[in-house]
mmCIF file of C-alpha atoms in Angstrom:
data_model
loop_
_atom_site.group_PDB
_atom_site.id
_atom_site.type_symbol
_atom_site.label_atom_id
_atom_site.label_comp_id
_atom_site.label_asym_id
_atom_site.label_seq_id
_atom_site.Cartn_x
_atom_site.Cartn_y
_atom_site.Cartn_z
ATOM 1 C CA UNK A 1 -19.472 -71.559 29.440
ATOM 2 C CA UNK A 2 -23.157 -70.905 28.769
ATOM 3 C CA UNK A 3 -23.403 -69.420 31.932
ATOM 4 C CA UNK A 4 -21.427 -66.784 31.298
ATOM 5 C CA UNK A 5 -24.216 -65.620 27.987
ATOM 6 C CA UNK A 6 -27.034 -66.411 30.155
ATOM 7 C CA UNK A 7 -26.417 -64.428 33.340
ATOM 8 C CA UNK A 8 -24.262 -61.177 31.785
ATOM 9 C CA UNK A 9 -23.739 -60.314 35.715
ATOM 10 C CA UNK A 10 -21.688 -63.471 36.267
ATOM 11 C CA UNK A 11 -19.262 -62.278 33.365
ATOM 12 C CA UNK A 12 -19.433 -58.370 34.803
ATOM 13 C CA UNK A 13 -18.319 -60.014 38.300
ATOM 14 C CA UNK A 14 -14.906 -62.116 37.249
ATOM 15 C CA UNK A 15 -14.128 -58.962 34.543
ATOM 16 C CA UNK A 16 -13.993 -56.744 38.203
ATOM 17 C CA UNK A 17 -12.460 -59.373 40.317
ATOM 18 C CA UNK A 18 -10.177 -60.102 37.520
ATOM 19 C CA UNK A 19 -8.768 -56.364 37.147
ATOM 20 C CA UNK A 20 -8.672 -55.557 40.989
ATOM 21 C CA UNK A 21 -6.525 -58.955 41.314
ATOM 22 C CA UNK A 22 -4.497 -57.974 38.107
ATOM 23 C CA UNK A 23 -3.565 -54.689 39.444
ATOM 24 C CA UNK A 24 -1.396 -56.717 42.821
ATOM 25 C CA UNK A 25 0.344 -58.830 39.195
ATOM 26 C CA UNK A 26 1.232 -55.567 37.662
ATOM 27 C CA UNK A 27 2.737 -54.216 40.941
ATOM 28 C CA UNK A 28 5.235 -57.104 41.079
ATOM 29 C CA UNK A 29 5.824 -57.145 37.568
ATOM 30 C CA UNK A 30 6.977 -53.494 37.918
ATOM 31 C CA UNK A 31 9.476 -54.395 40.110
ATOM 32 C CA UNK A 32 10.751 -56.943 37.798
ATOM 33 C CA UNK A 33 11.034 -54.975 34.947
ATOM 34 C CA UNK A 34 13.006 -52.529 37.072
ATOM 35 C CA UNK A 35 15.564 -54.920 38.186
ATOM 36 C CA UNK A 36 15.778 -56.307 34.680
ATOM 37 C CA UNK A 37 16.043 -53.251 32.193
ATOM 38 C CA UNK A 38 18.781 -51.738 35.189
ATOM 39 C CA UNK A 39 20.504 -54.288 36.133
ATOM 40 C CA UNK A 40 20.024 -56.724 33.515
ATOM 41 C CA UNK A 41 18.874 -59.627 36.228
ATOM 42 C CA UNK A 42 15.664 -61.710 36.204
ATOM 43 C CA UNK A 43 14.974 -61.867 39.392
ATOM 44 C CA UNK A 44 13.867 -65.890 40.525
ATOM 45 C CA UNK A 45 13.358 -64.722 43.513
ATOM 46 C CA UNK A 46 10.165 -61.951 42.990
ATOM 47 C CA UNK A 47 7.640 -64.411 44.510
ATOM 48 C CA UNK A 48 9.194 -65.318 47.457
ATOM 49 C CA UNK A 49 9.927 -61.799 48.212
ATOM 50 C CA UNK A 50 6.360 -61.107 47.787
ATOM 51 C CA UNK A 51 5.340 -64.102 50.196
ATOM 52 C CA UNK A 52 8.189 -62.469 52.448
ATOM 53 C CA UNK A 53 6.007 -59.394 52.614
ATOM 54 C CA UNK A 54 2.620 -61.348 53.658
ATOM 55 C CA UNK A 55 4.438 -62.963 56.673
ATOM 56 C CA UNK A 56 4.997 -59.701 57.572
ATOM 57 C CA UNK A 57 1.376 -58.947 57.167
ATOM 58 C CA UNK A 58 0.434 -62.295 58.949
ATOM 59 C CA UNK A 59 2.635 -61.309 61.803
ATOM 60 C CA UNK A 60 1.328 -57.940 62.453
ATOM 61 C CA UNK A 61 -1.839 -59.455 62.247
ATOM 62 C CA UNK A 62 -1.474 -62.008 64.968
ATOM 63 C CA UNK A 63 0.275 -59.053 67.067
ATOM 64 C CA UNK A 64 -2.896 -57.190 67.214
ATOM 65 C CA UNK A 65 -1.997 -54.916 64.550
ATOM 66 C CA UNK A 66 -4.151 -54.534 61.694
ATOM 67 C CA UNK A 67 -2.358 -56.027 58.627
ATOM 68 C CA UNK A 68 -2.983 -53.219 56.265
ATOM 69 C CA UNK A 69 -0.693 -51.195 57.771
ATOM 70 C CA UNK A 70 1.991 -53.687 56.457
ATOM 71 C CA UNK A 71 1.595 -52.014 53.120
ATOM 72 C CA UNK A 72 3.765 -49.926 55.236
ATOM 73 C CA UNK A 73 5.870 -51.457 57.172
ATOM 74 C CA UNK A 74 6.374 -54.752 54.392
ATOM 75 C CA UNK A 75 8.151 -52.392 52.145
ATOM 76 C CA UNK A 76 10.724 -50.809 54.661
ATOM 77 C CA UNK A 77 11.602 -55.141 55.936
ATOM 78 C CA UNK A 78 11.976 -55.913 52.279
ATOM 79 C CA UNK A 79 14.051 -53.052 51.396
ATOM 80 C CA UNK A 80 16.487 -54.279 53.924
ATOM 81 C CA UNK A 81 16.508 -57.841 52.768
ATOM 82 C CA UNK A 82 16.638 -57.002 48.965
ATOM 83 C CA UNK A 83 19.724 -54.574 50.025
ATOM 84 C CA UNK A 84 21.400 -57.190 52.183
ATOM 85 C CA UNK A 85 20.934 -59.965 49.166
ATOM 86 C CA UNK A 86 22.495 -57.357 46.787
ATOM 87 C CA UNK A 87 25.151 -57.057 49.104
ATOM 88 C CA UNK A 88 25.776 -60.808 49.621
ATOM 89 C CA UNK A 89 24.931 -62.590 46.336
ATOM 90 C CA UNK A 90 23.991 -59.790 43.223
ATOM 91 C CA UNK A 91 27.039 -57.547 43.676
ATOM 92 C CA UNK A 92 29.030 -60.730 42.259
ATOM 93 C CA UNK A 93 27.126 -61.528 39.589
ATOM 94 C CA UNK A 94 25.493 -58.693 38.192
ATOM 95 C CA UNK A 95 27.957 -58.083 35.482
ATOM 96 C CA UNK A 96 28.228 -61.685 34.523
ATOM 97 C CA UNK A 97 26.047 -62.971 31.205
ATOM 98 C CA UNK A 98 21.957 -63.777 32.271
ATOM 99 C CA UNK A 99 22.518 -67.310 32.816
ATOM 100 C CA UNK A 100 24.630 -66.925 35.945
ATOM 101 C CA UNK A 101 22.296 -64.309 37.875
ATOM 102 C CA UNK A 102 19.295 -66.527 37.334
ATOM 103 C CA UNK A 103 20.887 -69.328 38.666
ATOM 104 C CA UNK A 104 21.949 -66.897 41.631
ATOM 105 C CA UNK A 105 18.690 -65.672 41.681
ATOM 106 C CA UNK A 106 17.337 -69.099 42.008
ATOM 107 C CA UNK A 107 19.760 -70.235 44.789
ATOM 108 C CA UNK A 108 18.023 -66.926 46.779
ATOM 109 C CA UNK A 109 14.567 -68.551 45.799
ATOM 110 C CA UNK A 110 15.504 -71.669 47.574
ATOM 111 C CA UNK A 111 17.468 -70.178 50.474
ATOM 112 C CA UNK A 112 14.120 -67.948 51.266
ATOM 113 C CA UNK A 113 11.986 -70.447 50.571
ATOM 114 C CA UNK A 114 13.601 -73.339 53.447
ATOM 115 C CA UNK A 115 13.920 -69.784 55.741
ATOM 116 C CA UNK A 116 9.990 -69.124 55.561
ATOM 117 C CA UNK A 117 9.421 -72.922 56.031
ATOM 118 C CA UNK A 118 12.056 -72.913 59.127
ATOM 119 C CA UNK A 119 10.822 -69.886 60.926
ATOM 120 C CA UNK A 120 7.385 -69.991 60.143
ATOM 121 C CA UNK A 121 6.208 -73.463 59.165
ATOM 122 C CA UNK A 122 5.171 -75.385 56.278
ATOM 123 C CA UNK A 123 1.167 -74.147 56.727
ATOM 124 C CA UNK A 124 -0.823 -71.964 55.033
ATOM 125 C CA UNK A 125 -1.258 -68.579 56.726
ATOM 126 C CA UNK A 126 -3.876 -65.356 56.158
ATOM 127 C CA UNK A 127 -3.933 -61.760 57.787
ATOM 128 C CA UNK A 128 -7.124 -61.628 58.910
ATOM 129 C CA UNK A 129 -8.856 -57.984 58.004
ATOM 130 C CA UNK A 130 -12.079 -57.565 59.240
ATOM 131 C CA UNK A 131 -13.168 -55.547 55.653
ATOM 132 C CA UNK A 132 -16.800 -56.639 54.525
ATOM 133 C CA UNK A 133 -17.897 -56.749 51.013
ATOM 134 C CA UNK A 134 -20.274 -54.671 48.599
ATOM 135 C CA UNK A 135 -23.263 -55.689 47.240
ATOM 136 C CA UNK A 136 -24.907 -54.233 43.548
ATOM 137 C CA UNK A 137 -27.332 -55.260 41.216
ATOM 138 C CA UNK A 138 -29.458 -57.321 43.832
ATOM 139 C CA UNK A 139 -25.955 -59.023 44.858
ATOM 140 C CA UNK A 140 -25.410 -60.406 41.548
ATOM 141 C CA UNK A 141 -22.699 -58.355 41.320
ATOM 142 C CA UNK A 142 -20.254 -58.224 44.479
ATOM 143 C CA UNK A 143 -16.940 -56.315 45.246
ATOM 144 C CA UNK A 144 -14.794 -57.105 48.138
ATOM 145 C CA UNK A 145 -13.449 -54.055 49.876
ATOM 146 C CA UNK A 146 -10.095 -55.600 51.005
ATOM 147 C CA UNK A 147 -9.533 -56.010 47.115
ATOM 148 C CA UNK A 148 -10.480 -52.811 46.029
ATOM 149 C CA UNK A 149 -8.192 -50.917 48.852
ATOM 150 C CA UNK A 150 -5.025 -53.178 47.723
ATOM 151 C CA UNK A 151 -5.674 -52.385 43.912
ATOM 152 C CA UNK A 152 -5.913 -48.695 44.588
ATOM 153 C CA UNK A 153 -2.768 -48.891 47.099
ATOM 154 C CA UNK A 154 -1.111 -50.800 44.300
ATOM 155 C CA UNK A 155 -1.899 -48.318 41.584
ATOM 156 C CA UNK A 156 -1.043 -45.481 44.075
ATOM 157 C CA UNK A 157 2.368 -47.244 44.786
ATOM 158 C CA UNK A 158 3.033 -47.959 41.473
ATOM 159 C CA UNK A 159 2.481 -44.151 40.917
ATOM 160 C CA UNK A 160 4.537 -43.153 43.361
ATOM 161 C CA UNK A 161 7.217 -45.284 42.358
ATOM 162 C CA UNK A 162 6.996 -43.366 38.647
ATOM 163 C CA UNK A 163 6.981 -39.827 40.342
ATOM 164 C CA UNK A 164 10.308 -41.062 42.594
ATOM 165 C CA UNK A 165 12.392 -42.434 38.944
ATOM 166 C CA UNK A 166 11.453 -38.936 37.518
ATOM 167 C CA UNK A 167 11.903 -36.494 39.899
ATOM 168 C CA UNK A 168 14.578 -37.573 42.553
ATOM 169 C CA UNK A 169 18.199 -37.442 41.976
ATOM 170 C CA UNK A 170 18.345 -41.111 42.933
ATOM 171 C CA UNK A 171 15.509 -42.421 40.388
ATOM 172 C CA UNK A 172 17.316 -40.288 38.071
ATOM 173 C CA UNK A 173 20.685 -41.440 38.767
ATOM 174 C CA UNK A 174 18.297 -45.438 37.695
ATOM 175 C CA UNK A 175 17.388 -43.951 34.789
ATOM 176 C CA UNK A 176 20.654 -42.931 33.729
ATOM 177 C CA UNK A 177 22.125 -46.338 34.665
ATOM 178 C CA UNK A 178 19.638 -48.246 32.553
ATOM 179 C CA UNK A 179 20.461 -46.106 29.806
ATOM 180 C CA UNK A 180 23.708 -46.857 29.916
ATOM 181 C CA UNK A 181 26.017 -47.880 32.835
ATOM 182 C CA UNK A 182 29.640 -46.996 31.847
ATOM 183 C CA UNK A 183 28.340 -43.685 30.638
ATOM 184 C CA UNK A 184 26.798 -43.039 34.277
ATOM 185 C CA UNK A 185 29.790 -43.965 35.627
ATOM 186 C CA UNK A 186 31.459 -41.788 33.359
ATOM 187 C CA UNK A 187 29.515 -38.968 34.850
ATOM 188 C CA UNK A 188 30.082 -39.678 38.127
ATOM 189 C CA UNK A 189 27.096 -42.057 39.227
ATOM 190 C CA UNK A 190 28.018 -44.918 41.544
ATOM 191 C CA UNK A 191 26.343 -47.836 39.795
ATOM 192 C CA UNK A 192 27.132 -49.746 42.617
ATOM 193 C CA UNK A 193 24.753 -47.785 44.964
ATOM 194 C CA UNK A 194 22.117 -47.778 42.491
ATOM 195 C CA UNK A 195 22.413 -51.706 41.739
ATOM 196 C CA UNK A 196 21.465 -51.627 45.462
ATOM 197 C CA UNK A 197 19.119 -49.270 46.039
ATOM 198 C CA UNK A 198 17.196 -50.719 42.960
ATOM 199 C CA UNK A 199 17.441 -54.367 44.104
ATOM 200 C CA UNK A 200 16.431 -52.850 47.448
ATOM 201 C CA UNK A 201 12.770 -51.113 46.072
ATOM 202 C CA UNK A 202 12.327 -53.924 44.089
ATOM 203 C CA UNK A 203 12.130 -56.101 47.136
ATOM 204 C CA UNK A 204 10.259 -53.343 49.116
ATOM 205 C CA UNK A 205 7.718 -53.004 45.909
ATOM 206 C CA UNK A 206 7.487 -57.260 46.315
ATOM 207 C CA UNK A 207 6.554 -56.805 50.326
ATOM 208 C CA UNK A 208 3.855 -54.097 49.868
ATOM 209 C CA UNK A 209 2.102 -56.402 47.087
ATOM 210 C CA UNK A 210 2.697 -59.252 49.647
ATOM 211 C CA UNK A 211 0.619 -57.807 52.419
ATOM 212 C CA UNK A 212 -2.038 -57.135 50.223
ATOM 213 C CA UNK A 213 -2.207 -60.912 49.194
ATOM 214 C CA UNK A 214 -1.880 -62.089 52.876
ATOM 215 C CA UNK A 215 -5.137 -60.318 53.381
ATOM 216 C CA UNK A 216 -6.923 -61.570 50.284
ATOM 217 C CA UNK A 217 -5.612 -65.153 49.651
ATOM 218 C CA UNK A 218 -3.116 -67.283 51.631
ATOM 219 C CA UNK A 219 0.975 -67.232 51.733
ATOM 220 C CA UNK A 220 2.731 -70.492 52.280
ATOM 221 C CA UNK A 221 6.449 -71.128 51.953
ATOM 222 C CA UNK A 222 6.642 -73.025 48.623
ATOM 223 C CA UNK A 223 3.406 -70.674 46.757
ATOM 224 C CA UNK A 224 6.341 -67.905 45.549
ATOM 225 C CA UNK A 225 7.449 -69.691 42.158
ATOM 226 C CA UNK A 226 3.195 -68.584 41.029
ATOM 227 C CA UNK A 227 4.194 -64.881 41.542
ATOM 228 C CA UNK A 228 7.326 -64.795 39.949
ATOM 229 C CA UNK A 229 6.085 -66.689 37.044
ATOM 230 C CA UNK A 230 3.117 -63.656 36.823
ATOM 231 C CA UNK A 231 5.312 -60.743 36.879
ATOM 232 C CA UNK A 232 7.592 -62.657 34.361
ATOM 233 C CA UNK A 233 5.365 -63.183 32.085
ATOM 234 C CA UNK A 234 3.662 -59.345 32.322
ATOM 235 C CA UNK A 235 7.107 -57.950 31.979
ATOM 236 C CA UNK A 236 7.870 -59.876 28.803
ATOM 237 C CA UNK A 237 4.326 -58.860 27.620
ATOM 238 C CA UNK A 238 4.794 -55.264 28.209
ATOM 239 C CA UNK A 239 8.388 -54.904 27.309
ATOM 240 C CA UNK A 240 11.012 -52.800 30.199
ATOM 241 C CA UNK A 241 10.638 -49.309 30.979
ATOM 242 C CA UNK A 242 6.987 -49.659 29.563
ATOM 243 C CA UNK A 243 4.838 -48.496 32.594
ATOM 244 C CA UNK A 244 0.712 -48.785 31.243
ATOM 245 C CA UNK A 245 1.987 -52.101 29.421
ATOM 246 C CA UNK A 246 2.742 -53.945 32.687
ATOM 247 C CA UNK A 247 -0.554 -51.931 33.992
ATOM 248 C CA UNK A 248 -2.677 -53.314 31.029
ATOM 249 C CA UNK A 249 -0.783 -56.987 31.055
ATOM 250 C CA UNK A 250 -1.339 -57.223 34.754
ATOM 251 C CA UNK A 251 -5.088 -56.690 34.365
ATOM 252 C CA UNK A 252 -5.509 -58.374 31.399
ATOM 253 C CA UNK A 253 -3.933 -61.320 32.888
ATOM 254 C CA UNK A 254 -5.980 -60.624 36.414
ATOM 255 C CA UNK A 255 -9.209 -61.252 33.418
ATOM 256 C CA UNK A 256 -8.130 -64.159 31.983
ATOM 257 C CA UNK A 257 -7.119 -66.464 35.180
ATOM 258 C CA UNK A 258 -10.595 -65.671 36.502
ATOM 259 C CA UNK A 259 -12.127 -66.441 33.898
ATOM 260 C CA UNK A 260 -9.891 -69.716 32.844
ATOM 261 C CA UNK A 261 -11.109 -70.592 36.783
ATOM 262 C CA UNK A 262 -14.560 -70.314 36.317
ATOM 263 C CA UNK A 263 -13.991 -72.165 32.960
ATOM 264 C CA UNK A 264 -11.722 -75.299 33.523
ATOM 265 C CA UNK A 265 -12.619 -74.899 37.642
ATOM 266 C CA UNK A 266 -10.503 -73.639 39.834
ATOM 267 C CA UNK A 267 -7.953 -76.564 39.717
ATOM 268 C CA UNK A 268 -6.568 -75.334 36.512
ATOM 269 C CA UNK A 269 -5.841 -72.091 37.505
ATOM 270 C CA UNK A 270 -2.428 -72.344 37.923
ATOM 271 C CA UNK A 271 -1.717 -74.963 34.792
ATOM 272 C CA UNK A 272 -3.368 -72.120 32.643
ATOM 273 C CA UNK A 273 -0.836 -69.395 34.138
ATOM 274 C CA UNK A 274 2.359 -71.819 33.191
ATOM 275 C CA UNK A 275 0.418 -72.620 29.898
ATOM 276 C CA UNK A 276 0.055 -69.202 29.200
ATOM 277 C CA UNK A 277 3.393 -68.321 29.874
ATOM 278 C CA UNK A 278 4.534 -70.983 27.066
ATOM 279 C CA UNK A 279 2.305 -70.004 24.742
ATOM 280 C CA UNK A 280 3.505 -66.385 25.171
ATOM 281 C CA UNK A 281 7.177 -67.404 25.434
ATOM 282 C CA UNK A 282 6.595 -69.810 21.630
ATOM 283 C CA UNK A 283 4.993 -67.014 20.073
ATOM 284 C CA UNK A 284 7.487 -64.129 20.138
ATOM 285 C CA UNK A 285 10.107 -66.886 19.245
ATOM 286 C CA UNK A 286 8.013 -67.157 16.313
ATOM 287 C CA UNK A 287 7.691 -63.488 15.873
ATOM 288 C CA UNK A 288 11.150 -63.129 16.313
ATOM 289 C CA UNK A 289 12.495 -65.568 14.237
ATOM 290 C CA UNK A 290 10.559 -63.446 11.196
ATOM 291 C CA UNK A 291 12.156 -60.271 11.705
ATOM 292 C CA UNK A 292 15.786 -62.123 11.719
ATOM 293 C CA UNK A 293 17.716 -60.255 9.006
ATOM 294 C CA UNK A 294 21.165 -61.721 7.623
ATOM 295 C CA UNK A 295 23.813 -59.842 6.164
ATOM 296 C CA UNK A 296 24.441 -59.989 2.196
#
């Protein structure tokens, strides 16, 4: 801890990590918060869609492709698979209460999970990328590229993905829906088709973030539940429909874990993510549980 008063740099180092890393959370988290505030469905099964997309990253790799080009090509494979899962499993449940779409949600967790381990084995696997790293303030301070060109790419998806619910007649038609879905239907929206189609770019937003962790960390099979716990907990920080919340809550929790890492060691990395997340989750029970108002 002293270490961080004595060399300043040190502290100016996991602040810069912390926010490029944070800003691959908020990108998953956005996707979350779609698929809740439309469809009303916490989705389990974010992380493993986002360890989906860095197989696809890993496998481009090792077919002499460089992997950042599965920003790409991640997103158009997920799309499919989050519209084929709607298909299958979410059309039947996505008007039943919360409790029985995340239990569906979780049965998609596990069936991806034993798929990954099946087809592409039970080790840990990287997209190699060939990027080099920045050096300032006599090296003190150091900035790897690969993780500066996936933050950008995720802010610039995440940018794109707020131009698309604005201004096409399909991101629109979301809008409308998470308004209010009878109403849509009402006035002539098929709900059904945008159930799907928002599923769908939730799992496509998952794969692009996934390729961009391929390159910088690892992807395994069982690693999802890590991911899904982040963009949980950054939704319920930033509330739905609350764009430069999840951006701030992503980065702010990219800050923390880097410097709970340095802190505690990296070891308790993860334990301070799930402790986090109760802490979080306790607090705005509290909160709640003070504005309760009863009728007289």
């Amino acid at each position: 801890m002293d270490l961080l008063f004595l060399a300043p740099p040190l502290s100016v180092q996991l602040i810069v990590n912390g926010m490029m890393i944070g800003a691959l959370f908020a990108l998953a988290a956005f996707g979350m918060a779609l698929v809740w505030g439309v469809m009303n469905v916490i989705n389990i099964a974010q992380g493993e869609f986002v360890v989906l997309g860095g197989y696809v990253a890993v496998m481009m790799a090792q077919s002499g492709i460089h992997p950042f080009f599965a920003i790409f090509v991640a997103p158009v494979v997920l799309y499919g698979v989050g519209w084929a899962f709607y298909q299958t499993i979410i059309k039947r449940v996505v008007d039943k209460d919360l409790f029985t779409s995340l239990l569906a949600t979780f049965g998609i967790s596990i069936l991806v999970q034993q798929l990954m381990n099946q087809i592409f084995g039970a080790d840990i696997r990287r997209a190699p990328h060939g990027f080099g790293t920045w050096g300032f303030f006599d090296n003190l301070v150091t900035i790897e590229q690969v993780k500066l060109l996936a933050a950008l790419a995720a802010l610039a998806l995440g940018g794109v993905m707020v131009l698309f619910l604005k201004k096409s007649r399909l991101g629109q038609a979301i809008r409308a829906t998470a308004q209010n879905a009878r109403a849509a239907r009402i006035m002539g929206i098929d709900t059904d088709k945008v159930y799907a189609a928002t599923y769908g770019l939730n799992a496509a937003i998952c794969g692009a973030a996934g390729a961009m962790v391929a390159m910088i960390w690892v992807v395994e099979p069982y690693i999802g539940l890590v991911y899904t716990i982040r963009a949980f907990m950054i939704a319920i920080i930033a509330g739905l429909g609350n764009l430069s919340g999840v951006v701030l809550a992503g980065l702010g929790l990219g800050v923390a874990e880097n410097f709970a890492g340095f802190i505690m060691g990296a070891e308790y990395q993860i334990a301070f993510v799930f402790s986090l997340l109760v802490v979080i989750l306790v607090g705005r029970s509290i909160l709640l549980g003070r504005k309760r108002e009863y009728l007289k």
